[in-house]
Amino acid sequence: MRAAATNTPLLEVEDLQVHFYTRAGVVQGARGVSFQVGYGETLGIVGESGSGKSVSVQAVMGLIHTPGRIEGGDIRYKGRSLLDAAGRNYVRRVRGKEISMIFQDPMTSLNPVFTVGTQITEVLRHHLGMDRAAARRRAVELLDLVEINAPTKRLKQYPHELSGGMRQRVMIAIGLACEPELLIADEPTTALDVTIQAQILELLADLQRRLRLSVILITHDLGVVAELCHRVAVMYAGRIVEVGAADTLFADPIHPYTQGLLNATPRLDAVSERMVSIDGVPPDLIDPPRGCAFSPRCAHARKGCAQRQALTPLSDGRHVCCWCAVNDHITGATPQ
């Protein structure tokens, strides 16, 4: 049975640090990431490729393996740490059952040598102890839930026999099989055409409302975030630089990187001869800047940006990691 909402967030990530040990050096994939997800809430995580979005949620799922390692911080699910010795055993029990993940590419996430039915029923038999017949009935229900036609027929098919949109729906069905409380969707519309993308996202939004799911949505599409998410966390160079309510963040972005992302998004109500972009390139995470990682690309940079800035709460309820914003050089927002 789904737990009742409490004042404690469903998921809390605090000062998460993930390093990858390579021949070239230590890549700091997550450098003090902190965020929360409430019961029934959809949190969008946005940022450039390589900013640490997928690394952070893979740490939640317990999927950081050699050469990667979690070097610090904590991850708490329902108030219980997932990183201590007992928590590592606990995450194996809840992964796939209470916390599920939809990966980027369904063609590589689904096993090509097993039928769709086998891959769905495996989850049900492993986590819920269903027998073969009960698992098969539930698999048909799940395919129907994600709006796949002729679900009984689809159970016998292999992933290569399905279209990209149908494979993604199968991945969603597997993610929902055990009625999780938290669903992580990592770029769920990658490699799909625009029409199918819209269908998949509409399906996710409908399932979130009907099943009262908590969702973490990782995407590059700010339009999707504006439509589906309650709150947004913006990541850059392994850190969250701004987080707050979606309406507030889109109406009045504070961090210069957030402003740059929104300015670079094409708009239907404006005509431009050329696309807007953010000058410069992301920093090398083997040797990231000591202070603000965005300062070399920032038109507002000051001497204070050489200092490391923590996420600071502002009076409008959001948090921002920017020396200029906190010291009122960019906006009128004031820290608490």
Coordinates of N, CA, C and O in Angstrom, one line a residue, residues 4 19 31 72 85 98-100 119 135 140 158 161 166 168 170 174 180 201 209 218 227 234 242 245 287 293 318 327:
A4 N 1.3 7.2 3.2 CA 0.7 8.5 3.2 C 1.8 9.6 3.2 O 2.9 9.4 3.8
H19 N 32.7 10.2 -7.9 CA 34.0 10.3 -8.6 C 34.2 9.1 -9.5 O 33.8 8.0 -9.2
R31 N 29.4 16.9 -7.7 CA 30.2 17.6 -6.7 C 29.4 18.3 -5.7 O 29.3 19.6 -5.6
G72 N 31.0 10.7 -1.0 CA 30.5 11.5 0.1 C 29.1 11.9 0.0 O 28.5 11.6 -1.1
A85 N 25.9 0.5 5.4 CA 26.0 -0.9 5.2 C 24.6 -1.5 5.1 O 24.3 -2.3 4.2
E98 N 10.0 -0.3 -5.2 CA 9.5 1.0 -4.7 C 10.2 2.1 -5.5 O 9.6 3.2 -5.6
I99 N 11.4 1.9 -6.0 CA 12.0 2.9 -6.8 C 12.3 2.3 -8.2 O 13.1 1.3 -8.3
S100 N 11.8 2.8 -9.3 CA 12.0 2.3 -10.6 C 12.6 3.4 -11.5 O 12.5 4.5 -11.2
Q119 N 10.3 -10.3 -20.0 CA 11.0 -9.3 -19.3 C 10.1 -8.6 -18.3 O 10.6 -8.1 -17.2
A135 N 1.6 -13.6 -13.1 CA 2.5 -12.5 -13.6 C 2.1 -12.2 -15.1 O 2.2 -11.1 -15.5
V140 N -0.2 -8.3 -19.0 CA -1.2 -7.8 -19.9 C -1.9 -6.6 -19.4 O -2.1 -5.6 -20.2
Y158 N 9.5 -9.9 -29.6 CA 10.8 -9.4 -29.1 C 10.9 -7.9 -29.3 O 10.2 -7.4 -30.2
E161 N 10.8 -6.3 -32.8 CA 9.6 -6.3 -33.5 C 8.7 -5.1 -33.2 O 7.6 -5.0 -33.8
M166 N 6.7 2.1 -28.9 CA 6.2 0.9 -28.2 C 7.2 0.4 -27.3 O 6.9 -0.1 -26.1
Q168 N 9.4 2.1 -25.7 CA 9.5 3.0 -24.6 C 8.3 2.7 -23.7 O 8.4 2.8 -22.4
V170 N 6.9 -0.2 -23.2 CA 7.2 -1.4 -22.5 C 8.1 -1.1 -21.3 O 7.9 -1.6 -20.2
I174 N 7.4 -1.9 -17.4 CA 8.3 -2.6 -16.5 C 8.5 -1.7 -15.3 O 8.6 -2.2 -14.1
P180 N 5.6 1.3 -8.0 CA 6.6 2.1 -7.2 C 6.1 3.4 -6.7 O 5.1 3.9 -7.2
L201 N 5.1 11.6 -23.2 CA 5.1 12.5 -22.1 C 3.7 12.7 -21.6 O 3.5 12.8 -20.4
R209 N -0.5 11.4 -12.4 CA -1.7 11.9 -11.7 C -2.6 10.7 -11.2 O -3.0 10.7 -10.0
I218 N 14.4 13.6 -16.0 CA 15.7 14.2 -16.6 C 15.4 14.4 -18.1 O 15.0 13.5 -18.8
E227 N 5.8 22.1 -18.6 CA 4.4 21.5 -18.7 C 4.2 20.5 -17.6 O 3.1 20.4 -17.1
V234 N 18.3 22.9 -11.8 CA 19.2 23.1 -12.9 C 20.6 22.7 -12.5 O 21.1 23.2 -11.5
E242 N 20.5 26.1 -9.4 CA 19.3 26.7 -9.1 C 18.2 25.7 -9.0 O 18.1 24.8 -9.8
A245 N 10.3 26.3 -7.6 CA 9.1 26.0 -8.3 C 9.2 26.3 -9.8 O 9.8 27.3 -10.2
D287 N 39.5 18.7 -13.5 CA 40.1 19.8 -12.7 C 39.2 21.0 -12.8 O 39.4 22.0 -13.5
A293 N 31.8 27.4 -11.3 CA 32.3 26.7 -12.5 C 31.7 27.5 -13.8 O 32.3 27.3 -14.9
R318 N 13.1 29.6 -3.5 CA 14.0 28.8 -4.3 C 15.4 28.9 -3.7 O 15.6 29.7 -2.8
N327 N 24.3 38.3 -3.7 CA 24.7 39.6 -3.3 C 24.0 40.7 -4.1 O 24.5 41.9 -4.2

